[in-house]
PDB file of C-alpha atoms in Angstrom:
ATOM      1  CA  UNK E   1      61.099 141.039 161.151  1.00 70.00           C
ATOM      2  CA  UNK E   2      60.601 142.447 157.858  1.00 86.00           C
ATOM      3  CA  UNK E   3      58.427 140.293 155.251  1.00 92.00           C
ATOM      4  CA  UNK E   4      61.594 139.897 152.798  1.00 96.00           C
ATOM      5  CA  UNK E   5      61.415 136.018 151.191  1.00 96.00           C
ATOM      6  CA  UNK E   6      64.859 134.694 152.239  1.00 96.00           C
ATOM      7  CA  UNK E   7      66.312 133.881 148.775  1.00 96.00           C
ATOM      8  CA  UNK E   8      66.161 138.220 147.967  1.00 97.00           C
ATOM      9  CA  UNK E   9      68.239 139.333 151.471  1.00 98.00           C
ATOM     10  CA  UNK E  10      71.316 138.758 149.512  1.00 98.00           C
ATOM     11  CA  UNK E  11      72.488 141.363 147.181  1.00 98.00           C
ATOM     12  CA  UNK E  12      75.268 140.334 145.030  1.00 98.00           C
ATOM     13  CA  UNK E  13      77.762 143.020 144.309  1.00 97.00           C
ATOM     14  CA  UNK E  14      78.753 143.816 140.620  1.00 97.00           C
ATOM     15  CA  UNK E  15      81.941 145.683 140.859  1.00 92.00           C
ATOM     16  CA  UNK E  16      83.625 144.494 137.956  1.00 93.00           C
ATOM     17  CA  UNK E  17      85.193 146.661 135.217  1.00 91.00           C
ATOM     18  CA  UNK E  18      83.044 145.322 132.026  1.00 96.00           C
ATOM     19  CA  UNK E  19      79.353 145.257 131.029  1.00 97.00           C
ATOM     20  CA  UNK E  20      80.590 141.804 129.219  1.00 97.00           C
ATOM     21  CA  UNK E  21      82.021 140.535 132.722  1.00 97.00           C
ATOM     22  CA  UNK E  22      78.881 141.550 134.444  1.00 98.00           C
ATOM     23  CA  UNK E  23      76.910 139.427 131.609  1.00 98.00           C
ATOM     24  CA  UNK E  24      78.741 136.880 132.395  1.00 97.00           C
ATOM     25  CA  UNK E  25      78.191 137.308 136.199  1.00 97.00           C
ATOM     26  CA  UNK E  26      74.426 137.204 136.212  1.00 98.00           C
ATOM     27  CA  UNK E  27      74.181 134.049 133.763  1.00 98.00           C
ATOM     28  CA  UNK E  28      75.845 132.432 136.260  1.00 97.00           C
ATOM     29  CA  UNK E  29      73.550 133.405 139.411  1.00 98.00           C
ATOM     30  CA  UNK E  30      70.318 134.620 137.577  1.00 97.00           C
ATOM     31  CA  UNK E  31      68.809 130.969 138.189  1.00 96.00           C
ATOM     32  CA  UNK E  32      69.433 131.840 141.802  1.00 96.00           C
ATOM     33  CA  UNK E  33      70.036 135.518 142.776  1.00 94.00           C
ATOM     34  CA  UNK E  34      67.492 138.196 143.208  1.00 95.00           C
ATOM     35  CA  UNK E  35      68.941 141.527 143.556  1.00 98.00           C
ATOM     36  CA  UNK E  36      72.623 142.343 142.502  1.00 98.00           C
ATOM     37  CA  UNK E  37      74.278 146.269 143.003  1.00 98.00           C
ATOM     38  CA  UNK E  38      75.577 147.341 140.138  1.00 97.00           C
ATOM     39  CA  UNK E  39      78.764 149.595 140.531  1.00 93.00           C
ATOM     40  CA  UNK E  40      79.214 153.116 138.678  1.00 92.00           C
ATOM     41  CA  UNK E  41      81.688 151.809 136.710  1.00 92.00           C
ATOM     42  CA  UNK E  42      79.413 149.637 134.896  1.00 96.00           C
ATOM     43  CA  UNK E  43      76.654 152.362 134.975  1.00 94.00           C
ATOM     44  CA  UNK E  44      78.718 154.807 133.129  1.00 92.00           C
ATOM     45  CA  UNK E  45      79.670 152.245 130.787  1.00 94.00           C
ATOM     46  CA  UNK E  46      77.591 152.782 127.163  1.00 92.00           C
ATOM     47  CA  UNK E  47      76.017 149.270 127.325  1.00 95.00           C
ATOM     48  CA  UNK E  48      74.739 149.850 131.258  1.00 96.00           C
ATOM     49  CA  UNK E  49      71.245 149.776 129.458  1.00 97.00           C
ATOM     50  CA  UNK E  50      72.016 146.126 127.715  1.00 98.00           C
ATOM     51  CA  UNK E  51      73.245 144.622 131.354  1.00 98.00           C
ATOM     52  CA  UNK E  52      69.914 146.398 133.158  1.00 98.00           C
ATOM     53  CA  UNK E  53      67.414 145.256 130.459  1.00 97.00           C
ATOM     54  CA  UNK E  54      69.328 141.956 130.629  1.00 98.00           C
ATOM     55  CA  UNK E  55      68.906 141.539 134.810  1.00 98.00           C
ATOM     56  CA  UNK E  56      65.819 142.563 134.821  1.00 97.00           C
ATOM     57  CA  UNK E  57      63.963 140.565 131.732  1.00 97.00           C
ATOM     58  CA  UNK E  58      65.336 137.493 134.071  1.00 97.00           C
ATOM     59  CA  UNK E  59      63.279 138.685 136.765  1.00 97.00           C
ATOM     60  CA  UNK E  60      65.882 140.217 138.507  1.00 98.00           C
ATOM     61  CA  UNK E  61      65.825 143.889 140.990  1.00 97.00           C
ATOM     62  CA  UNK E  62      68.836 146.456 140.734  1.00 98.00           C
ATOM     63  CA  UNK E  63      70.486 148.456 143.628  1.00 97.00           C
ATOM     64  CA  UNK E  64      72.094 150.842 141.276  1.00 97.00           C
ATOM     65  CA  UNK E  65      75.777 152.473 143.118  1.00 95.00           C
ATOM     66  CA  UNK E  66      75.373 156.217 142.798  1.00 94.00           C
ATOM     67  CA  UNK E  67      77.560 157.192 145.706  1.00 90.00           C
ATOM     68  CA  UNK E  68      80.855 158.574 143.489  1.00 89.00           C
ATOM     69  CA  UNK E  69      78.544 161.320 142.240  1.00 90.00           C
ATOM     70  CA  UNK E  70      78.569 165.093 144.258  1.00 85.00           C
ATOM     71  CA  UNK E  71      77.374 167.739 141.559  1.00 87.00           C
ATOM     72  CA  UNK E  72      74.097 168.122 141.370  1.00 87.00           C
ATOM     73  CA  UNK E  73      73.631 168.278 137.479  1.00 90.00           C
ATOM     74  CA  UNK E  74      75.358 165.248 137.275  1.00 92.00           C
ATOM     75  CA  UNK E  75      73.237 163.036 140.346  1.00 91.00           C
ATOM     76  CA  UNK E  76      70.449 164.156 138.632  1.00 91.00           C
ATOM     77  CA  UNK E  77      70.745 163.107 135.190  1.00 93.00           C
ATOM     78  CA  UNK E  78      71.937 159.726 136.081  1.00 93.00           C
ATOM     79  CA  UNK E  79      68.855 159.480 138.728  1.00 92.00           C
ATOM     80  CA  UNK E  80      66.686 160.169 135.915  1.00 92.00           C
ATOM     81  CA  UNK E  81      68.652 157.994 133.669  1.00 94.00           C
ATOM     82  CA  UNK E  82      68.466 154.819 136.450  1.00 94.00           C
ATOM     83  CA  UNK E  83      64.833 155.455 137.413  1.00 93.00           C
ATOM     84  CA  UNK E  84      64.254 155.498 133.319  1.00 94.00           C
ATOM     85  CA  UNK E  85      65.486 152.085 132.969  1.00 94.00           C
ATOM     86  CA  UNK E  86      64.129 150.565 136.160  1.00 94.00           C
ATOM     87  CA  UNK E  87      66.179 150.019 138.790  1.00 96.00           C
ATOM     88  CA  UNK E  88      64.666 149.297 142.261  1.00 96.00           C
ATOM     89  CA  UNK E  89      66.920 151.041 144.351  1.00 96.00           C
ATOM     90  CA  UNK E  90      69.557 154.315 144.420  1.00 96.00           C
ATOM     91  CA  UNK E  91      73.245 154.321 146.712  1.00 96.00           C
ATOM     92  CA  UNK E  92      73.385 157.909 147.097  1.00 94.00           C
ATOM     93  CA  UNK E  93      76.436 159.729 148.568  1.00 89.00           C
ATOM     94  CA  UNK E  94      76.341 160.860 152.095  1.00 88.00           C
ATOM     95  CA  UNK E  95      76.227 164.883 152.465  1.00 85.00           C
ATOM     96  CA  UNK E  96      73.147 166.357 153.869  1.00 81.00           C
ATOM     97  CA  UNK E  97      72.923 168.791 150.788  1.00 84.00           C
ATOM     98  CA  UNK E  98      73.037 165.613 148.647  1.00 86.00           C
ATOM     99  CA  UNK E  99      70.999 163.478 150.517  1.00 85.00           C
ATOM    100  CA  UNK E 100      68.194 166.372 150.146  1.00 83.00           C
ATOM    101  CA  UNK E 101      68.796 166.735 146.295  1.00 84.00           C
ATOM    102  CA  UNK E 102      68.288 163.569 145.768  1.00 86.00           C
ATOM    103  CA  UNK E 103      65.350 162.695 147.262  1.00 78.00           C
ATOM    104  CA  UNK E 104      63.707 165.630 145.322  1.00 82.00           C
ATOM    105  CA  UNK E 105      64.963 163.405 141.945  1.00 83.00           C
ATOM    106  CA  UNK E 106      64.046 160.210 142.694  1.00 81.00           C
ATOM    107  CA  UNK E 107      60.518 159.491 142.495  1.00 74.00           C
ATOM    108  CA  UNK E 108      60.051 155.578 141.837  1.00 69.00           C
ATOM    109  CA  UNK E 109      62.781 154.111 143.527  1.00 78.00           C
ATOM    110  CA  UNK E 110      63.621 153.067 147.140  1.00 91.00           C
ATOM    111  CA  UNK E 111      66.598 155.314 148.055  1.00 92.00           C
ATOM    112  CA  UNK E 112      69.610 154.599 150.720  1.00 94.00           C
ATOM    113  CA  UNK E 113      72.398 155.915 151.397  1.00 93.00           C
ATOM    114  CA  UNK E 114      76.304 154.681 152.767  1.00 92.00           C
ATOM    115  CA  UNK E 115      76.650 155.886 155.890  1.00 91.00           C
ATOM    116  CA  UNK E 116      80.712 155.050 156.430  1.00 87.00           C
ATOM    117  CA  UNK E 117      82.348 153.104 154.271  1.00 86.00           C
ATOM    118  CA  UNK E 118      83.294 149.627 155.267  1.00 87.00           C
ATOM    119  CA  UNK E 119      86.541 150.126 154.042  1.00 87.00           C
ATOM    120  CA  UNK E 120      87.612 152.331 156.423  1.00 88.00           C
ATOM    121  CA  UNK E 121      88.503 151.375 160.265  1.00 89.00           C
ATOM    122  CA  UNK E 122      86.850 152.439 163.277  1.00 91.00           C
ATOM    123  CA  UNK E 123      90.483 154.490 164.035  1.00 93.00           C
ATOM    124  CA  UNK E 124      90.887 155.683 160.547  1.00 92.00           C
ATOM    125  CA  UNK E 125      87.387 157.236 160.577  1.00 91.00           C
ATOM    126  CA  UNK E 126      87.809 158.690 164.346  1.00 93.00           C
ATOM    127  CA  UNK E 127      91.318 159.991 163.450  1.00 93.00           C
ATOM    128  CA  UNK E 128      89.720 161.770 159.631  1.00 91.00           C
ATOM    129  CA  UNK E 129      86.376 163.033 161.557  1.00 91.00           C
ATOM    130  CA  UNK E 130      87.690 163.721 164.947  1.00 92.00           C
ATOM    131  CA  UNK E 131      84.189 161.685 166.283  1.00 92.00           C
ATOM    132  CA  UNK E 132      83.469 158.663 167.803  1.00 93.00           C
ATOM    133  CA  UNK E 133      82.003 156.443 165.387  1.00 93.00           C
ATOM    134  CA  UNK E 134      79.422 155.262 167.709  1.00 94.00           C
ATOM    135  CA  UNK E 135      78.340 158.922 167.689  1.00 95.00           C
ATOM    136  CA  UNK E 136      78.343 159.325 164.170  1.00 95.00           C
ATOM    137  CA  UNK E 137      76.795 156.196 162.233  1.00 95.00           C
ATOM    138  CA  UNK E 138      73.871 157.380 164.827  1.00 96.00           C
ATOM    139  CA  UNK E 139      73.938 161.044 164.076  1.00 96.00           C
ATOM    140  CA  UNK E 140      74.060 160.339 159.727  1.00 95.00           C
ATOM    141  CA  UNK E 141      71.391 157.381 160.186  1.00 96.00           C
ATOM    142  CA  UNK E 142      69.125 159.995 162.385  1.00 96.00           C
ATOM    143  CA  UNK E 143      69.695 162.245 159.377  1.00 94.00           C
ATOM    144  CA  UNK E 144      68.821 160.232 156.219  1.00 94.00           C
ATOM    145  CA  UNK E 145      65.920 158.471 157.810  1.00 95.00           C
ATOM    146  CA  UNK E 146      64.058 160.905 160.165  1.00 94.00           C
ATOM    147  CA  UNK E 147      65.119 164.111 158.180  1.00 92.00           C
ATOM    148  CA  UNK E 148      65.457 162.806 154.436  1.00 90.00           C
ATOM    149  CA  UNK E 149      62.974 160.233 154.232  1.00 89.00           C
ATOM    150  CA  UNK E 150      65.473 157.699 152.939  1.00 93.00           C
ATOM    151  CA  UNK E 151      65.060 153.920 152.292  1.00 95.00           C
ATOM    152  CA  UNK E 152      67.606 152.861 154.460  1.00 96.00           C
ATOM    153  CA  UNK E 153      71.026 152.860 154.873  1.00 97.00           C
ATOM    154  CA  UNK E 154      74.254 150.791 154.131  1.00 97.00           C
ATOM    155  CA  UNK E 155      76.332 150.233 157.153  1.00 96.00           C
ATOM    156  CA  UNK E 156      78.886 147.851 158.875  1.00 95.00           C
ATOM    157  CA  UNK E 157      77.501 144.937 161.063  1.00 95.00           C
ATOM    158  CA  UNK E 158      79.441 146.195 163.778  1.00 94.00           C
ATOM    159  CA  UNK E 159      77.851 149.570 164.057  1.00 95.00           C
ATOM    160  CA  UNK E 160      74.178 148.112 163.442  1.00 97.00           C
ATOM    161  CA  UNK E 161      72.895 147.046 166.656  1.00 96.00           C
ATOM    162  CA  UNK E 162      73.482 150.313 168.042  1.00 97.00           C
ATOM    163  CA  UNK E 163      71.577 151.907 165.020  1.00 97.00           C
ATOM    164  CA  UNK E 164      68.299 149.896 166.069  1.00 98.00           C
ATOM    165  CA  UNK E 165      68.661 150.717 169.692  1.00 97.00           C
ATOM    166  CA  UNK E 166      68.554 154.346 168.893  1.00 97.00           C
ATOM    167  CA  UNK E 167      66.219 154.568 165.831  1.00 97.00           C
ATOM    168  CA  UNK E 168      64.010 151.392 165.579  1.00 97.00           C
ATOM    169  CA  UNK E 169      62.995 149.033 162.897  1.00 96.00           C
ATOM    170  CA  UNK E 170      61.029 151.053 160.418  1.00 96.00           C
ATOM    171  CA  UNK E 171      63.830 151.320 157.800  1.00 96.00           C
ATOM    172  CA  UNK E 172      66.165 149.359 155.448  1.00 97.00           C
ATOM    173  CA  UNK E 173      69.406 148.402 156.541  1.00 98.00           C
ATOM    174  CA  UNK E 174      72.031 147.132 154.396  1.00 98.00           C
ATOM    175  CA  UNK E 175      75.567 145.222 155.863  1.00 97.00           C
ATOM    176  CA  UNK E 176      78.071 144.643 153.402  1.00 95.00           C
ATOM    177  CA  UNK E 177      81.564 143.813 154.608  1.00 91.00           C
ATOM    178  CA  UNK E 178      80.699 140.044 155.312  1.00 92.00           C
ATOM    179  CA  UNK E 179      83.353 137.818 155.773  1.00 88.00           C
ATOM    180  CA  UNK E 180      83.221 134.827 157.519  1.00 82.00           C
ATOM    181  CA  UNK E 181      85.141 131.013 157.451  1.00 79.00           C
ATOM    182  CA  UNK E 182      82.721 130.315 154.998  1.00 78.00           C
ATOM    183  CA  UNK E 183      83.257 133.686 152.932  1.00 72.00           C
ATOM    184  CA  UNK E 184      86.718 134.021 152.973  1.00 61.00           C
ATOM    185  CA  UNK E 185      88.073 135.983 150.267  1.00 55.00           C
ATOM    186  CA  UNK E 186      91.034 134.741 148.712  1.00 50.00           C
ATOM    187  CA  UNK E 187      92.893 137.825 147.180  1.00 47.00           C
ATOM    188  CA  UNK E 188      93.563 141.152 148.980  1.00 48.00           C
ATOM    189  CA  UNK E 189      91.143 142.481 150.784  1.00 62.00           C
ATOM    190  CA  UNK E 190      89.986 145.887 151.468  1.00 73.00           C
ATOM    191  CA  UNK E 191      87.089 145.260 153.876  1.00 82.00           C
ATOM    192  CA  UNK E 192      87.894 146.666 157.497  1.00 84.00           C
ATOM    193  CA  UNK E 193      84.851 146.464 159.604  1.00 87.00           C
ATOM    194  CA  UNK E 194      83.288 143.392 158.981  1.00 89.00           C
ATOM    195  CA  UNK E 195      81.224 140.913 160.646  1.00 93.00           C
ATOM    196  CA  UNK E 196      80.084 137.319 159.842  1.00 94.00           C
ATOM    197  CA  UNK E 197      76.570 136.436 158.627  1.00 96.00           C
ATOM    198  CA  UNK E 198      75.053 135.201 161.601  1.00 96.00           C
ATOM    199  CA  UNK E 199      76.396 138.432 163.253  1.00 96.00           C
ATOM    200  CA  UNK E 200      75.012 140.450 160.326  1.00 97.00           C
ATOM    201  CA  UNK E 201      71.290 139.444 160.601  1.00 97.00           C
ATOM    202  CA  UNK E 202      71.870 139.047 164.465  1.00 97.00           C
ATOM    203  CA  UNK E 203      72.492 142.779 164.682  1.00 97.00           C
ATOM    204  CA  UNK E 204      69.657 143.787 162.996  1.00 97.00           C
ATOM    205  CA  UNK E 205      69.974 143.552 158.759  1.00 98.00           C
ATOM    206  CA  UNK E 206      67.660 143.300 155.902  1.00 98.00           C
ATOM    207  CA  UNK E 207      69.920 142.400 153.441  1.00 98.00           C
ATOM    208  CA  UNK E 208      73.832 141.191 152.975  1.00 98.00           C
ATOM    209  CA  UNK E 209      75.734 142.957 149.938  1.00 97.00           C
ATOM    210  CA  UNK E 210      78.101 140.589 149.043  1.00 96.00           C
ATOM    211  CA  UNK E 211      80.418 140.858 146.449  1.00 93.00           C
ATOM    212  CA  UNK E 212      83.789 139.379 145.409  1.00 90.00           C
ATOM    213  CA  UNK E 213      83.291 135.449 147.573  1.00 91.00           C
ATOM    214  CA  UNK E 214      80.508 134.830 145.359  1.00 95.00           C
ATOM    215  CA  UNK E 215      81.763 136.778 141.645  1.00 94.00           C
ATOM    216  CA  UNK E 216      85.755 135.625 141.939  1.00 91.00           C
ATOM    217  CA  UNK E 217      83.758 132.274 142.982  1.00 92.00           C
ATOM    218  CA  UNK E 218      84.847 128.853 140.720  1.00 93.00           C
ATOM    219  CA  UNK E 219      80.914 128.381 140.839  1.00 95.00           C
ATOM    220  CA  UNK E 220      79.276 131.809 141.719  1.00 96.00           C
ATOM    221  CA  UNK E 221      76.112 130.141 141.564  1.00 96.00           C
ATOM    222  CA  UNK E 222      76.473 127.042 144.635  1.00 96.00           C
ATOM    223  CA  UNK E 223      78.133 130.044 146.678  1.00 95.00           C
ATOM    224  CA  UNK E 224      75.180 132.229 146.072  1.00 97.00           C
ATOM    225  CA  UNK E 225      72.537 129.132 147.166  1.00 97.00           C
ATOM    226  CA  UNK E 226      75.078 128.700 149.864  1.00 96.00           C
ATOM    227  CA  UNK E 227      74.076 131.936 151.476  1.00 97.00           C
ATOM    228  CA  UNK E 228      70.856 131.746 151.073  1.00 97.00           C
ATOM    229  CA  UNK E 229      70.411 128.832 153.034  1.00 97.00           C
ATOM    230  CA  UNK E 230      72.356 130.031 155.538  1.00 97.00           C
ATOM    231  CA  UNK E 231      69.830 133.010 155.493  1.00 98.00           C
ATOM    232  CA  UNK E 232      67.511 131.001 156.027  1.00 97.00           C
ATOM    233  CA  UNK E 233      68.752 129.186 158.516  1.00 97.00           C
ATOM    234  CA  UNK E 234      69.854 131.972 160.629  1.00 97.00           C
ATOM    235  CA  UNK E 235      66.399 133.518 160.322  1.00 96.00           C
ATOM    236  CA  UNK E 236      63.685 130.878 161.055  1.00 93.00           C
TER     237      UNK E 236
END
């Protein structure tokens, strides 16, 4: 097991539509949470820099969501711009040509990359790609970690275990998609292949990204402690 101090395996998802939201978001947790993800909606907005300097005065690391961008020009200028400001960590779109272009650009921060979105069902993705998904979390983890040198990836729970079998321990993994009794999410939901915390850690993950159970949250900040002691728990 990794050396990772319990309280920084959670990553708190930013997703919301406003740097001012997001400001809000942190003062609630920063006493608390370690690393948040901040979504490219914020990081296009004009005061991204005021929210980054902001999370990380407090101490705070950034996994900063680059996986909307495909053009080359564009991934990387806002590589350069993220790495500029500090961030910790790059999402970077899954295409091998992509994966490779980036890796050239970033040069200070960890870099992983979303391997199949958790939004999507294991018949949904089998139906678009025409492959088994076993087959194919294997075949695009193989690729960004043995031939692009990434990070890590981001990948369901459920696929995870299977992803250690084949390629070991020596690189990051990432499990959003947790929902659980205790992490129920009260509005609609667009999270298809989850898994449950326990399950999450059992199968293998570094970190949790967890989003809207702690941010739509009456107090963001007990839900966030919470977790962590569940981390804990799960881990020792």
């Amino acid at each position: 097991m990794k050396n990772i101090p319990f309280n920084e395996r959670l990553i708190v998802a930013f997703d919301m539509e406003s740097v001012e939201e997001a400001l809000e978001a942190w003062a609630n947790i920063r006493s608390d949470a370690v690393w948040v993800k901040i979504g490219f909606h914020l990081i296009s907005d004009p005061d991204a820099e005021t929210l980054i300097g902001a999370i990380k005065r407090d101490g705070g690391k950034i996994l900063s969501d680059l996986k909307s961008i495909r053009t080359f020009p564009a991934l990387e200028q806002n590589v350069r711009r993220m790495e500029r400001l500090g961030v910790d960590a790059l999402s970077i779109h899954y295409a091998r040509e992509v994966l490779a272009m980036a890796r050239t650009y970033a040069v200070a921060s960890s870099v992983v990359t979303p391997i199949l979105l958790t939004s999507m069902s294991r018949e949904d993705i089998e139906r678009d790609t025409g492959t088994a998904v076993d087959a194919l979390v294997v075949d695009r983890a193989r690729t960004a970690i043995t031939e692009q040198n990434f990070t890590g990836v981001i990948t369901s729970g459920q696929e995870l275990k299977l992803i250690r079998e084949e390629l070991g321990y020596d690189f990051v993994a990432i499990v959003p998609g947790i929902r659980d009794d205790e992490l129920a999410f009260r509005s609609a939901d667009d999270q298809k292949r989850t898994v449950s915390l326990e399950s999450a850690f059992t199968n293998g993950a570094d970190y949790v990204l967890i989003g809207r159970p702690i941010t739509s949250s009456d107090n963001p900040g007990n839900v966030v402690r919470a977790i962590q002691k569940r981390i804990e728990k799960i881990l020792v």
